[in-house]
Amino acid sequence: MSYKELAVTGVQGLTPYVPGKPVEELERELGISGSLKLASNENPLGPSKSVQKALINELPGLHFYPDGSAYKLRSRLAQEHHLTVEQVTLGNGSNDVLELIARTFLNQQTSAVFSEYAFAVYPIVVQATGAKACVAKAYPVEHERMPYGHDLDALLNAVDHQTRVIFLANPNNPTGTWFEPAALQDFLAKVNPEIVVVLDEAYFEYMPDSLKPDSVKWLALFPNLIITRTFSKIHALAGLRVGYALSNPEIAELLNRVRQPFNVNSMAQVAACAALDDPMHVAQSVMINTQGLKQLIIGLDEMDLNYIPSIGNFISVDMKQPAAAVYDALLHRGVIVRPIANYGLPNHLRITVGSQQQNERVLLALDSVLNGSSDD
Ligand SMILES: *Cc1c(COP(=O)(O)O)cnc(C)c1O
C-alpha cells in the first residue's frame, strides 16, 4: 500500500508550487553573504513606515484571536473601491482566495479554463479539486503586438459544457502581458454568466493608467466577475499574507462558507488598513518600478537580449539557450532570479524589478555570465 493511492485523484496528479529560492538558503549552500533576490516580485521599497508603526502597536494584543470577519479592513476596502462590505472577501494572500474560488465552484465533474503561461497557482487549485483544466493556446513568439500574450478568443473557445471558472491574470505573471481594456470588456460580455470569471489583478497598481481597466465598475455589469487583488506586491506586505476578492455579494457569501474564520491574522489586518492609508508609499513604489523597468530594458537591449513586454514589476528575458545554466551561474554571483521552465518557458528567466542599485547588479551579473565581462 502507498499513501499516494489513498490520496484523492486530484492530489495524486499534483505538482507543488516552486517558490523563488530564499536568500538564506543560497547563502547557507554557497557559504556567501550579501546576495540579492529578484525572484519573487517583492517590492524593493519594503513596507511603509506607518505600517511598521501600526504593527508594533498591535503586538500587545496578540493573545486575542483576530476579528474573524475582519470588519475594519473589509469596510476600508469597500470604501476604497466604492462597494459594499458584503462584496469583499479576504484571503491569506490572494492565493488563498483563488483556492476558495476553486473549492466553491469546481469538482471532478467540472472544468476550468486558463491560458498557456498563466500564473502557476491556477493549475494547482484546479487540479486539487479534481476538475479538468482546459488550457488555451497563447499567442506565439512571433505575434506582433503581444508575444506570449493570452488570446481571449482561444480562451472563449476552450470553454466546454463543464466549465465553471475562467482564470485571467492582467497583467499575467510570469509573462507580464496584458489585455486591452476594451477587449477584456467584450470578452466578459461574451461569457455565459453561469461561468465565473476570475480577473487576477495582483499587479493592477503598476499598470500604466491608459491600460488600467474599469474592472471594479464592471462588477455592476457582470455578476459572474470576481476581481482579486493583493497587498503582497505594491504594498510590500508579501510576508504577512493578505489579499482579497471583490465580487457580487452572493458569490462573496459562498466563498465565505469555505473560508477558514481566521484566515487573515490580526497583524495582517492592521497592516493592510495602514497600507491603504499611505498612498504616498504606493506612488513611490510605482515610480521606483517604472524607472527600474526602464533601466532593465535599456540594459537588456544593450546586451541584445529579447524579453517579453511587461507592465508588471518583473520582466522575463530570453537567454537564447536553456536558462538553467545561466540561473546557476547567477546564483554563484549571489543573484537569485526565477527560472520559468515549469511554465513552458525553458529559455527564459524572470527578473523582478529592484532598486536602481539592485537592477544594476543583476544587469552586470548577467553580462558577466553571458558575455564573460568582469562584474567586479
Ligand atoms: C504574486 C501574485 C499573486 C499574489 O499572491 P499572494 O498570495 O497575494 O501573495 C496573485 N496572482 C499573481 C498572478 C501573482 O503573480
XYZ file of C-alpha atoms and ligand atoms in Angstrom:
391
model
C 0.000 0.000 0.000
C 1.189 3.517 -0.699
C -0.417 6.575 0.789
C -0.382 8.175 -2.646
C -3.038 5.665 -3.742
C -5.159 6.809 -0.828
C -4.983 10.484 -1.761
C -7.891 11.942 -3.721
C -7.458 11.765 -7.502
C -6.711 15.460 -7.923
C -3.936 15.407 -5.354
C -2.325 12.306 -6.887
C -1.570 14.268 -10.048
C -0.474 17.447 -8.301
C 2.991 19.043 -8.507
C 3.703 21.558 -5.737
C 4.325 25.234 -6.485
C 8.050 26.058 -6.579
C 8.723 29.424 -4.938
C 11.782 31.625 -5.536
C 14.922 30.467 -3.753
C 15.228 32.128 -0.327
C 18.345 34.253 0.266
C 19.164 32.331 3.480
C 19.122 29.021 1.600
C 21.511 30.223 -1.113
C 23.892 31.761 1.418
C 23.872 28.564 3.504
C 24.562 26.411 0.436
C 27.350 28.543 -1.015
C 28.743 29.979 2.213
C 28.349 33.505 0.879
C 26.671 36.676 2.137
C 25.274 39.853 0.624
C 23.266 38.105 -2.039
C 20.351 39.644 -3.891
C 16.957 38.096 -4.552
C 14.980 39.372 -7.518
C 12.931 36.206 -7.851
C 9.522 36.663 -6.230
C 8.250 40.045 -7.414
C 8.755 41.546 -3.984
C 8.688 45.324 -3.555
C 12.245 46.686 -3.124
C 10.968 49.672 -1.121
C 9.828 47.495 1.782
C 6.724 48.166 3.882
C 5.723 51.757 4.666
C 6.835 53.298 7.973
C 3.234 53.818 9.071
C 2.522 50.114 8.501
C 5.516 49.201 10.657
C 4.245 51.509 13.434
C 0.756 50.033 13.263
C 2.239 46.539 13.588
C 4.229 47.488 16.696
C 1.076 48.925 18.264
C -0.729 45.663 17.595
C 1.847 43.438 19.354
C 0.398 43.599 22.910
C -2.926 42.247 21.599
C -1.595 39.065 20.024
C -3.225 36.796 22.619
C -6.614 37.661 21.104
C -7.983 35.879 18.060
C -8.293 38.160 15.052
C -11.663 39.605 14.055
C -12.884 36.653 12.001
C -14.994 38.903 9.784
C -12.138 41.453 9.518
C -14.787 44.139 9.563
C -12.424 47.132 9.666
C -10.284 46.030 6.740
C -13.258 44.934 4.665
C -15.003 48.269 5.330
C -11.848 50.141 4.417
C -11.574 48.170 1.160
C -15.261 48.691 0.391
C -14.782 52.436 0.882
C -11.650 52.390 -1.282
C -13.488 50.717 -4.175
C -16.945 52.288 -3.689
C -18.516 48.903 -2.985
C -20.332 47.398 -0.003
C -18.635 45.385 2.760
C -20.612 42.336 1.589
C -18.672 42.385 -1.690
C -15.256 41.939 -0.079
C -13.725 38.524 0.741
C -10.314 38.391 2.401
C -7.675 35.735 1.929
C -4.347 34.646 3.393
C -2.766 36.193 0.336
C -4.791 36.272 -2.867
C -3.636 32.695 -3.474
C -5.962 31.722 -0.652
C -8.834 33.497 -2.413
C -8.035 31.651 -5.650
C -8.284 28.399 -3.760
C -11.575 29.410 -2.114
C -12.979 30.067 -5.585
C -11.832 26.672 -6.864
C -13.249 24.860 -3.859
C -16.542 26.722 -4.152
C -17.174 26.121 -7.855
C -15.135 23.111 -9.006
C -15.224 19.340 -8.588
C -14.432 16.273 -10.702
C -17.448 16.819 -12.949
C -16.420 20.340 -13.968
C -13.643 22.158 -15.804
C -11.757 25.433 -15.533
C -10.195 27.470 -18.334
C -6.934 29.408 -18.306
C -4.198 30.224 -20.791
C -0.883 28.695 -21.550
C 1.842 30.512 -19.495
C -0.778 31.583 -16.913
C 0.072 32.021 -13.225
C 1.061 28.621 -11.772
C -1.424 28.752 -8.926
C -4.411 28.298 -11.293
C -3.488 24.760 -12.415
C -2.704 23.824 -8.804
C -6.000 24.936 -7.272
C -7.955 23.455 -10.186
C -6.157 20.103 -10.102
C -6.601 19.791 -6.320
C -10.385 19.750 -6.791
C -10.143 17.053 -9.470
C -11.627 19.384 -12.083
C -10.374 19.286 -15.657
C -8.037 22.081 -16.784
C -8.746 23.419 -20.272
C -5.626 25.282 -21.341
C -5.987 27.809 -24.177
C -3.048 28.385 -26.530
C -1.301 31.716 -26.014
C -0.082 33.922 -28.854
C 3.119 32.645 -30.484
C 6.550 34.273 -30.050
C 6.208 35.894 -33.473
C 2.984 37.682 -32.512
C 3.397 41.332 -33.468
C 1.550 43.039 -30.644
C 1.809 40.622 -27.716
C 4.239 37.667 -27.960
C 3.244 35.009 -25.398
C 0.112 37.080 -24.691
C -3.135 35.441 -23.733
C -5.601 35.038 -26.573
C -9.131 35.937 -25.488
C -10.690 34.149 -28.488
C -8.768 30.976 -27.698
C -9.906 31.259 -24.070
C -13.544 31.522 -25.165
C -13.078 28.524 -27.476
C -11.579 26.479 -24.651
C -14.834 26.731 -22.670
C -16.752 23.438 -22.670
C -20.131 22.459 -21.245
C -18.485 21.588 -17.914
C -16.679 24.912 -17.454
C -17.493 26.739 -14.227
C -14.494 29.070 -13.859
C -12.181 31.049 -16.162
C -8.948 32.436 -14.700
C -7.399 35.550 -16.274
C -4.374 37.443 -14.968
C -3.984 41.063 -16.081
C -1.093 41.558 -16.317
C -0.080 37.932 -16.192
C 2.837 36.528 -14.224
C 5.410 35.351 -15.446
C 4.887 36.892 -18.903
C 3.901 40.442 -17.883
C 1.495 40.512 -20.834
C -1.880 42.234 -20.613
C -5.319 42.663 -22.159
C -6.602 45.826 -23.803
C -9.400 47.150 -21.556
C -11.996 47.217 -24.351
C -11.124 43.687 -25.496
C -11.456 42.434 -21.948
C -14.870 44.040 -21.555
C -16.021 42.465 -24.829
C -14.819 39.121 -23.574
C -16.771 39.449 -20.317
C -19.898 40.304 -22.292
C -19.489 37.100 -24.338
C -19.011 34.698 -21.420
C -22.051 32.774 -20.247
C -22.993 34.385 -16.878
C -23.136 30.900 -15.342
C -19.345 30.761 -15.658
C -17.375 32.643 -13.024
C -14.594 34.830 -14.453
C -11.687 35.454 -12.086
C -9.748 38.572 -13.019
C -6.474 38.417 -11.093
C -5.157 41.956 -10.713
C -2.187 41.334 -8.435
C -0.163 43.964 -10.345
C -3.009 46.418 -11.042
C -1.333 49.445 -9.445
C 1.771 49.025 -11.599
C -0.183 49.266 -14.862
C 0.047 52.457 -16.933
C -3.208 54.412 -16.466
C -4.113 54.013 -20.142
C -4.181 50.222 -19.746
C -5.984 50.052 -16.390
C -9.468 48.665 -16.988
C -12.520 49.965 -15.089
C -12.730 46.498 -13.651
C -14.328 47.392 -10.319
C -17.136 49.185 -12.182
C -17.634 46.056 -14.295
C -18.834 44.253 -11.171
C -22.152 46.062 -11.669
C -22.376 44.805 -15.277
C -21.114 41.248 -14.845
C -22.454 39.381 -11.795
C -20.124 36.451 -12.623
C -16.964 38.588 -12.264
C -14.566 38.127 -9.338
C -11.623 40.530 -9.094
C -8.658 39.518 -6.945
C -6.036 41.910 -5.587
C -3.189 41.599 -3.122
C -1.160 43.503 -0.536
C 1.920 41.432 -1.438
C 3.177 43.494 -4.363
C 2.571 47.256 -4.424
C 2.024 47.429 -0.643
C 5.160 45.359 0.055
C 3.453 43.023 2.538
C 4.148 39.617 0.947
C 5.359 38.196 4.267
C 2.095 38.943 6.064
C -0.163 37.169 3.532
C -3.204 39.251 2.756
C -5.212 39.540 -0.435
C -8.868 39.914 -1.326
C -11.661 39.329 -3.778
C -14.292 41.799 -4.956
C -17.473 40.240 -6.293
C -21.219 40.348 -6.094
C -22.440 39.704 -2.513
C -23.951 36.318 -3.384
C -20.613 34.951 -4.603
C -18.839 36.522 -1.605
C -21.274 34.756 0.712
C -20.460 31.415 -0.932
C -16.698 31.986 -0.674
C -17.209 32.865 2.981
C -18.707 29.417 3.623
C -15.448 27.765 2.574
C -13.155 30.328 4.183
C -11.488 29.485 7.495
C -12.690 32.064 10.043
C -9.233 33.362 10.975
C -7.539 33.094 7.585
C -6.240 36.661 7.849
C -4.310 37.250 11.055
C -4.597 40.355 13.210
C -1.191 41.750 12.206
C -2.103 41.435 8.541
C -5.478 43.135 9.082
C -3.912 46.094 10.853
C -1.060 46.394 8.359
C -3.369 46.300 5.354
C -5.528 49.117 6.791
C -2.435 51.229 7.438
C -1.128 50.493 3.919
C -4.359 51.793 2.376
C -3.879 54.999 4.376
C -0.453 55.614 2.852
C -0.970 56.462 -0.826
C 2.468 58.145 -0.926
C 4.095 54.757 -0.395
C 2.081 53.344 -3.278
C 3.049 56.256 -5.524
C 6.701 55.862 -4.624
C 6.560 52.112 -5.285
C 5.059 52.748 -8.715
C 7.752 55.322 -9.500
C 10.611 53.026 -8.473
C 9.133 50.292 -10.637
C 8.568 52.459 -13.691
C 12.146 53.724 -13.561
C 13.539 50.289 -12.739
C 11.726 48.587 -15.595
C 13.158 51.217 -17.979
C 16.627 50.674 -16.547
C 16.393 46.916 -17.031
C 15.092 47.290 -20.584
C 17.942 49.633 -21.529
C 20.466 47.175 -20.065
C 18.884 44.154 -21.755
C 18.778 45.997 -25.091
C 22.475 46.779 -24.731
C 23.145 43.068 -24.243
C 20.959 42.288 -27.254
C 18.612 40.143 -25.191
C 14.953 39.735 -26.043
C 12.301 39.985 -23.339
C 8.545 39.692 -23.160
C 6.994 43.198 -22.982
C 5.841 43.602 -19.370
C 3.744 46.048 -17.353
C 4.305 44.280 -14.024
C 7.182 44.590 -11.542
C 9.154 41.891 -13.369
C 10.381 41.021 -16.831
C 11.003 37.627 -18.446
C 14.148 37.512 -20.537
C 15.093 35.076 -23.303
C 18.584 33.674 -22.636
C 18.782 32.163 -26.174
C 19.760 28.855 -24.530
C 18.332 26.624 -21.805
C 18.265 29.100 -18.921
C 19.158 26.656 -16.107
C 22.924 27.127 -16.558
C 22.582 30.921 -16.582
C 20.431 30.730 -13.462
C 23.120 28.660 -11.710
C 25.908 30.979 -12.775
C 23.920 33.942 -11.423
C 23.438 32.090 -8.120
C 27.211 31.745 -7.854
C 27.415 35.528 -8.214
C 24.912 35.862 -5.371
C 21.987 36.852 -7.574
C 18.722 34.921 -7.409
C 16.277 35.238 -10.311
C 13.450 32.900 -11.313
C 13.645 30.049 -13.819
C 10.273 29.559 -15.516
C 10.790 26.270 -17.344
C 7.834 24.926 -15.337
C 5.684 27.407 -17.293
C 6.888 26.040 -20.607
C 9.467 28.807 -20.975
C 12.774 26.904 -20.527
C 14.931 29.601 -22.160
C 13.568 32.474 -20.077
C 14.473 33.845 -16.666
C 12.103 36.148 -14.835
C 13.757 39.125 -13.145
C 11.924 41.182 -10.537
C 12.415 44.938 -10.821
C 14.523 46.064 -7.877
C 16.027 49.330 -6.693
C 18.371 51.173 -9.046
C 21.424 49.553 -7.441
C 19.876 46.106 -7.472
C 18.970 46.412 -11.141
C 22.499 47.497 -11.915
C 23.828 44.468 -10.075
C 21.635 41.951 -11.872
C 22.491 43.501 -15.254
C 26.221 43.352 -14.532
C 25.989 39.779 -13.285
C 24.032 38.774 -16.385
C 26.563 40.458 -18.665
C 29.373 38.686 -16.872
C 27.678 35.282 -17.216
C 26.660 35.691 -20.857
C 29.498 37.785 -22.232
C 32.311 36.980 -19.847
C 32.756 40.625 -18.903
C 34.070 41.440 -15.437
C 31.401 42.211 -12.844
C 33.766 43.374 -10.095
C 2.038 37.467 -6.788
C 0.774 37.081 -7.440
C -0.402 36.954 -6.698
C -0.425 37.302 -5.256
O -0.194 36.286 -4.429
P -0.429 36.495 -2.869
O -0.949 35.193 -2.443
O -1.444 37.588 -2.704
O 0.884 36.870 -2.297
C -1.571 36.621 -7.350
N -1.599 36.454 -8.679
C -0.499 36.600 -9.427
C -0.605 36.466 -10.906
C 0.712 36.896 -8.826
O 1.816 36.998 -9.562
